[in-house]
């Protein structure tokens, strides 16, 4: 079986056994410590990669609109048994448009791959997959002042630049390294901000490529990145606003596009608002903002600290006050990853031997209880209805795609 | 008719090692180097996979192929098997989206046939495979 995420049900499928700790205590600790030895090596990277796809649905209007198209088609199938064709936008998802170097699908997967390699770590991946480690001269460096270990540019680019096990997912990253003659730091620092911002537009690849070109030719950004801290987590935060202002927004304004539209906007305003699960996740945005406000009061209410460690804590708490979407844009930041894991946990994670269902928002359950209903804690009963319907729909889609009747496999 | 056939196989990367192990025990069978391919499309965003699948060419005996199909591919919990005779060599896919338990054959004229896989033994599949692959 192939690990994957099904957008219509919010289900992650992982063909492995669930670590015993998750069966007892759920996934909370995974998002705090995704590489804990207690989880084993087989599932961490996959679960994190698929979690990124789940979060992309809420942060990206482009993704939200594609899922909304699928949702409308599913509703039509439920009512009529007929499979409608994909919208023109959905048809373009897998196509590399003329003049552009990759498809929206490849860029979306590269975005998830970027974070799963960063979070699992190149050294662990090379060990997990038994890649030839000798091909990388130096896997890690140790900060002489703090003693903390981090991966080298060389190790990261080895995996993202076309090393063993590479697929089309790494293609956009290879393109970036080519455009910059291998300037790893520039690519690594600008990529997450630009890709997150671009997927808030209706033309993510076009906007991304044009914005990246602006960034690379911006003296201001080149100088800023050349004089970076050298701590990637701090550099991402420190450059977030400048990258958006200097590279992304000029492209957006040139093409008369909205600054940024999220997947949550799509859910609130469009047809996904009738999805029984996603309409409830809208509540979680307020919960997340509440956590961010508390963090800001606790860690960023005073002057900017001079000490590097305190500075990072300040920046993590301060940046969301300027742009709350930074939490979704930088899910590799340990604090943001943990917060997303608490507030936007995947609806269901299905292992070979265990199913982990996320809890419904407390607001919804309380609302139902005040009207005398027994609020379900999880989405199990919704998925009991939705999952078989989606499976029938996918079977019918395949059938119709091959010129067979929609019920050929019933 | 020769006893071996050439074909191109599309599988999930996670299944690659198992296929290579299965072929190693047969002298007259071999699988080539794998290359990444894009996951079959046509469904919009639908599902997101951890990694793209791979394709590789193979030379195998009909008996080996029938056994793999019946005992492993068609009994797998995930997907059925698609054989596309429009390609040269024929393409066999475990990742095309065929519902579990079905064998779909796409003939050279593009017309698709479905077969519900009720084969208890590989020998039961042999006449069908001989018929379609002998002319490929």
Short mmCIF file of C-alpha atoms in Angstrom, two decimals, chain B residues 54-108:
data_model
loop_
_atom_site.label_atom_id
_atom_site.label_comp_id
_atom_site.label_asym_id
_atom_site.label_seq_id
_atom_site.Cartn_x
_atom_site.Cartn_y
_atom_site.Cartn_z
CA UNK B 54 8.14 4.08 -10.17
CA UNK B 55 8.19 2.27 -13.46
CA UNK B 56 10.52 -0.45 -14.65
CA UNK B 57 10.68 -2.82 -17.58
CA UNK B 58 10.76 -6.53 -17.05
CA UNK B 59 11.17 -9.81 -18.82
CA UNK B 60 9.24 -12.57 -17.10
CA UNK B 61 7.59 -15.87 -17.82
CA UNK B 62 3.82 -16.02 -18.17
CA UNK B 63 3.74 -18.47 -15.27
CA UNK B 64 5.58 -16.02 -13.00
CA UNK B 65 3.30 -13.19 -14.07
CA UNK B 66 0.13 -15.20 -13.49
CA UNK B 67 1.31 -16.23 -10.04
CA UNK B 68 2.27 -12.67 -9.04
CA UNK B 69 -1.04 -11.36 -10.28
CA UNK B 70 -3.24 -13.91 -8.55
CA UNK B 71 -1.33 -14.49 -5.32
CA UNK B 72 -0.19 -10.93 -4.71
CA UNK B 73 -1.40 -8.10 -6.94
CA UNK B 74 -5.08 -9.02 -7.22
CA UNK B 75 -5.30 -10.09 -3.59
CA UNK B 76 -3.72 -6.86 -2.39
CA UNK B 77 -6.03 -4.74 -0.29
CA UNK B 78 -5.41 -1.56 -2.18
CA UNK B 79 -5.85 -1.70 -5.92
CA UNK B 80 -6.52 -4.01 -8.79
CA UNK B 81 -4.41 -4.36 -11.92
CA UNK B 82 -4.60 -2.56 -15.24
CA UNK B 83 -3.01 -3.95 -18.40
CA UNK B 84 -2.69 -1.43 -21.22
CA UNK B 85 -2.09 -3.09 -24.56
CA UNK B 86 -1.79 0.21 -26.41
CA UNK B 87 1.78 0.50 -25.22
CA UNK B 88 4.81 -1.38 -26.44
CA UNK B 89 5.72 -3.34 -24.37
CA UNK B 90 2.36 -3.67 -22.58
CA UNK B 91 2.09 -1.60 -19.40
CA UNK B 92 0.90 -3.28 -16.22
CA UNK B 93 -0.09 -0.94 -13.47
CA UNK B 94 -0.91 -1.49 -9.82
CA UNK B 95 -1.35 2.24 -9.26
CA UNK B 96 -3.77 3.25 -11.99
CA UNK B 97 -6.76 3.35 -9.68
CA UNK B 98 -8.36 0.02 -10.58
CA UNK B 99 -10.69 -1.01 -7.76
CA UNK B 100 -9.46 -3.83 -5.61
CA UNK B 101 -10.17 -7.31 -6.96
CA UNK B 102 -10.52 -6.25 -10.59
CA UNK B 103 -8.37 -6.71 -13.65
CA UNK B 104 -8.91 -4.09 -16.35
CA UNK B 105 -7.56 -4.66 -19.82
CA UNK B 106 -7.30 -1.73 -22.22
CA UNK B 107 -7.20 -3.13 -25.72
CA UNK B 108 -5.25 -1.65 -28.58
#
